[in-house]
Amino acid sequence: QVHLVESGGGLVQAGDSLTLSCAASGDTECIDAMGWYRQAPGKERELVTVIVSRGNTHYEDSVRGRFFISSDIDKNTVHLQMNSLKNEDTAVYYCYAFSQGNASSPRHCPREFIYWGQGTQVNVSL
């Protein structure tokens, strides 16, 4: 089991910056990728960014160039630096960790399983 705890959400003004953090504990050896989804009111949850174990990253188009994900492997933590925030970035941000669970994974790791954090609210005012 992997437990994720997010921190860093809050209320900011448009143009401001904010950093979210997500600390993983438990079976962290099962984690092959970590990242963030977000869900705005009345909208579906969408992928924001992901970082895989080799350090490769992916960003959703609307945040590319403004948001940056980084990982602190020793602390099993990922950080999301959000710059030039816009009102449309307002959402609940959910940290997630993905377990591939393939032949090279420890036996106890689940196959293609996603762990979720509890979510942290980010509000960007105009």
PDB file of C-alpha atoms in Angstrom:
ATOM      1  CA  GLN A   1       0.000   0.000   0.000  1.00  0.00           C
ATOM      2  CA  VAL A   2       1.170   3.509  -0.812  1.00  0.00           C
ATOM      3  CA  HIS A   3       0.000   6.519   1.166  1.00  0.00           C
ATOM      4  CA  LEU A   4       0.167   9.987  -0.404  1.00  0.00           C
ATOM      5  CA  VAL A   5      -0.041  13.263   1.484  1.00  0.00           C
ATOM      6  CA  GLU A   6      -0.326  16.548  -0.404  1.00  0.00           C
ATOM      7  CA  SER A   7       0.454  20.017   0.847  1.00  0.00           C
ATOM      8  CA  GLY A   8       0.810  23.545  -0.452  1.00  0.00           C
ATOM      9  CA  GLY A   9      -2.615  24.448  -1.799  1.00  0.00           C
ATOM     10  CA  GLY A  10      -4.232  27.776  -1.113  1.00  0.00           C
ATOM     11  CA  LEU A  11      -5.618  31.026  -2.474  1.00  0.00           C
ATOM     12  CA  VAL A  12      -3.464  33.155  -4.760  1.00  0.00           C
ATOM     13  CA  GLN A  13      -3.963  35.891  -7.306  1.00  0.00           C
ATOM     14  CA  ALA A  14      -3.613  35.479 -11.048  1.00  0.00           C
ATOM     15  CA  GLY A  15       0.027  35.703 -12.040  1.00  0.00           C
ATOM     16  CA  ASP A  16       1.269  34.377  -8.712  1.00  0.00           C
ATOM     17  CA  SER A  17       3.218  31.183  -8.112  1.00  0.00           C
ATOM     18  CA  LEU A  18       2.461  28.264  -5.834  1.00  0.00           C
ATOM     19  CA  THR A  19       4.222  24.999  -5.069  1.00  0.00           C
ATOM     20  CA  LEU A  20       2.444  21.758  -4.249  1.00  0.00           C
ATOM     21  CA  SER A  21       4.211  18.837  -2.650  1.00  0.00           C
ATOM     22  CA  CYS A  22       3.274  15.184  -2.370  1.00  0.00           C
ATOM     23  CA  ALA A  23       5.013  12.818   0.029  1.00  0.00           C
ATOM     24  CA  ALA A  24       4.719   9.082  -0.485  1.00  0.00           C
ATOM     25  CA  SER A  25       5.107   6.471   2.215  1.00  0.00           C
ATOM     26  CA  GLY A  26       4.578   2.742   2.519  1.00  0.00           C
ATOM     27  CA  ASP A  27       5.456   0.512  -0.449  1.00  0.00           C
ATOM     28  CA  THR A  28       7.316   3.241  -2.300  1.00  0.00           C
ATOM     29  CA  GLU A  29       9.384   0.618  -4.129  1.00  0.00           C
ATOM     30  CA  CYS A  30       6.234  -0.079  -6.156  1.00  0.00           C
ATOM     31  CA  ILE A  31       6.035   3.454  -7.556  1.00  0.00           C
ATOM     32  CA  ASP A  32       6.990   3.781 -11.212  1.00  0.00           C
ATOM     33  CA  ALA A  33       5.548   7.225 -11.828  1.00  0.00           C
ATOM     34  CA  MET A  34       4.040  10.088  -9.862  1.00  0.00           C
ATOM     35  CA  GLY A  35       2.151  13.128 -10.922  1.00  0.00           C
ATOM     36  CA  TRP A  36      -0.864  15.344 -10.538  1.00  0.00           C
ATOM     37  CA  TYR A  37      -4.407  15.402 -11.785  1.00  0.00           C
ATOM     38  CA  ARG A  38      -6.821  18.232 -11.176  1.00  0.00           C
ATOM     39  CA  GLN A  39     -10.563  18.594 -11.147  1.00  0.00           C
ATOM     40  CA  ALA A  40     -12.324  21.905 -11.569  1.00  0.00           C
ATOM     41  CA  PRO A  41     -15.964  22.374 -10.541  1.00  0.00           C
ATOM     42  CA  GLY A  42     -18.280  20.764 -13.059  1.00  0.00           C
ATOM     43  CA  LYS A  43     -15.422  19.249 -15.050  1.00  0.00           C
ATOM     44  CA  GLU A  44     -13.817  15.858 -15.304  1.00  0.00           C
ATOM     45  CA  ARG A  45     -10.541  15.071 -13.635  1.00  0.00           C
ATOM     46  CA  GLU A  46      -7.654  15.767 -16.019  1.00  0.00           C
ATOM     47  CA  LEU A  47      -4.000  14.852 -16.044  1.00  0.00           C
ATOM     48  CA  VAL A  48      -1.735  17.813 -15.335  1.00  0.00           C
ATOM     49  CA  THR A  49       1.717  16.297 -15.271  1.00  0.00           C
ATOM     50  CA  VAL A  50       3.636  13.110 -14.609  1.00  0.00           C
ATOM     51  CA  ILE A  51       7.235  12.202 -13.877  1.00  0.00           C
ATOM     52  CA  VAL A  52       8.444   8.663 -14.394  1.00  0.00           C
ATOM     53  CA  SER A  53      11.212   6.833 -12.595  1.00  0.00           C
ATOM     54  CA  ARG A  54      13.774   7.670 -15.298  1.00  0.00           C
ATOM     55  CA  GLY A  55      13.003  11.369 -14.848  1.00  0.00           C
ATOM     56  CA  ASN A  56      11.021  11.883 -18.044  1.00  0.00           C
ATOM     57  CA  THR A  57       8.128  14.281 -17.692  1.00  0.00           C
ATOM     58  CA  HIS A  58       4.881  15.029 -19.484  1.00  0.00           C
ATOM     59  CA  TYR A  59       2.682  18.113 -19.217  1.00  0.00           C
ATOM     60  CA  GLU A  60      -0.843  18.891 -20.276  1.00  0.00           C
ATOM     61  CA  ASP A  61      -0.826  21.539 -23.000  1.00  0.00           C
ATOM     62  CA  SER A  62      -2.407  24.316 -20.950  1.00  0.00           C
ATOM     63  CA  VAL A  63       0.259  24.140 -18.236  1.00  0.00           C
ATOM     64  CA  ARG A  64       3.364  23.431 -20.309  1.00  0.00           C
ATOM     65  CA  GLY A  65       5.937  26.149 -19.750  1.00  0.00           C
ATOM     66  CA  ARG A  66       4.215  27.345 -16.567  1.00  0.00           C
ATOM     67  CA  PHE A  67       4.169  24.242 -14.361  1.00  0.00           C
ATOM     68  CA  PHE A  68       7.219  22.165 -13.497  1.00  0.00           C
ATOM     69  CA  ILE A  69       7.321  18.833 -11.716  1.00  0.00           C
ATOM     70  CA  SER A  70      10.359  17.588  -9.855  1.00  0.00           C
ATOM     71  CA  SER A  71      11.106  14.667  -7.606  1.00  0.00           C
ATOM     72  CA  ASP A  72      13.165  14.196  -4.481  1.00  0.00           C
ATOM     73  CA  ILE A  73      13.864  10.499  -4.644  1.00  0.00           C
ATOM     74  CA  ASP A  74      15.475  10.287  -1.204  1.00  0.00           C
ATOM     75  CA  LYS A  75      12.361  11.768   0.395  1.00  0.00           C
ATOM     76  CA  ASN A  76       9.858   9.998  -1.922  1.00  0.00           C
ATOM     77  CA  THR A  77       8.383  13.391  -2.660  1.00  0.00           C
ATOM     78  CA  VAL A  78       7.330  15.197  -5.802  1.00  0.00           C
ATOM     79  CA  HIS A  79       6.870  18.923  -6.129  1.00  0.00           C
ATOM     80  CA  LEU A  80       4.750  20.882  -8.574  1.00  0.00           C
ATOM     81  CA  GLN A  81       5.955  24.411  -9.137  1.00  0.00           C
ATOM     82  CA  MET A  82       3.096  26.414 -10.644  1.00  0.00           C
ATOM     83  CA  ASN A  83       3.962  29.781 -12.148  1.00  0.00           C
ATOM     84  CA  SER A  84       1.896  32.444 -13.870  1.00  0.00           C
ATOM     85  CA  LEU A  85      -1.256  30.986 -12.406  1.00  0.00           C
ATOM     86  CA  LYS A  86      -4.536  31.673 -14.149  1.00  0.00           C
ATOM     87  CA  ASN A  87      -8.088  31.677 -12.892  1.00  0.00           C
ATOM     88  CA  GLU A  88      -8.711  28.550 -14.969  1.00  0.00           C
ATOM     89  CA  ASP A  89      -6.084  26.704 -12.924  1.00  0.00           C
ATOM     90  CA  THR A  90      -8.531  26.759 -10.016  1.00  0.00           C
ATOM     91  CA  ALA A  91      -9.220  23.148  -9.079  1.00  0.00           C
ATOM     92  CA  VAL A  92      -8.636  20.429  -6.556  1.00  0.00           C
ATOM     93  CA  TYR A  93      -5.220  18.974  -7.311  1.00  0.00           C
ATOM     94  CA  TYR A  94      -4.742  15.272  -6.666  1.00  0.00           C
ATOM     95  CA  CYS A  95      -1.383  13.622  -6.354  1.00  0.00           C
ATOM     96  CA  TYR A  96      -1.153  10.117  -7.745  1.00  0.00           C
ATOM     97  CA  ALA A  97       1.358   7.303  -7.830  1.00  0.00           C
ATOM     98  CA  PHE A  98       1.331   4.569 -10.441  1.00  0.00           C
ATOM     99  CA  SER A  99       2.462   0.992  -9.954  1.00  0.00           C
ATOM    100  CA  GLN A 100       3.278  -0.804 -13.193  1.00  0.00           C
ATOM    101  CA  GLY A 101       3.589  -4.149 -11.483  1.00  0.00           C
ATOM    102  CA  ASN A 102       5.431  -5.789 -14.370  1.00  0.00           C
ATOM    103  CA  ALA A 103       8.013  -8.559 -14.447  1.00  0.00           C
ATOM    104  CA  SER A 104      10.762  -6.256 -13.172  1.00  0.00           C
ATOM    105  CA  SER A 105       8.703  -5.021 -10.212  1.00  0.00           C
ATOM    106  CA  PRO A 106       8.786  -6.519  -6.716  1.00  0.00           C
ATOM    107  CA  ARG A 107       6.278  -9.331  -6.474  1.00  0.00           C
ATOM    108  CA  HIS A 108       3.969  -7.596  -4.031  1.00  0.00           C
ATOM    109  CA  CYS A 109       3.467  -4.554  -6.261  1.00  0.00           C
ATOM    110  CA  PRO A 110       0.028  -4.349  -7.854  1.00  0.00           C
ATOM    111  CA  ARG A 111      -0.259  -4.389 -11.612  1.00  0.00           C
ATOM    112  CA  GLU A 112      -1.280  -1.131 -13.282  1.00  0.00           C
ATOM    113  CA  PHE A 113      -2.642   0.394 -10.102  1.00  0.00           C
ATOM    114  CA  ILE A 114      -3.078   4.044  -9.183  1.00  0.00           C
ATOM    115  CA  TYR A 115      -2.844   5.377  -5.661  1.00  0.00           C
ATOM    116  CA  TRP A 116      -4.477   8.736  -4.938  1.00  0.00           C
ATOM    117  CA  GLY A 117      -3.890  11.496  -2.452  1.00  0.00           C
ATOM    118  CA  GLN A 118      -6.748  13.245  -0.715  1.00  0.00           C
ATOM    119  CA  GLY A 119      -6.516  16.361  -2.880  1.00  0.00           C
ATOM    120  CA  THR A 120      -5.560  19.947  -2.158  1.00  0.00           C
ATOM    121  CA  GLN A 121      -7.541  23.000  -3.217  1.00  0.00           C
ATOM    122  CA  VAL A 122      -5.939  25.673  -5.381  1.00  0.00           C
ATOM    123  CA  ASN A 123      -7.927  28.865  -5.915  1.00  0.00           C
ATOM    124  CA  VAL A 124      -6.660  31.525  -8.291  1.00  0.00           C
ATOM    125  CA  SER A 125      -8.503  34.818  -8.123  1.00  0.00           C
ATOM    126  CA  LEU A 126      -8.683  37.290 -10.966  1.00  0.00           C
TER     127      LEU A 126
END
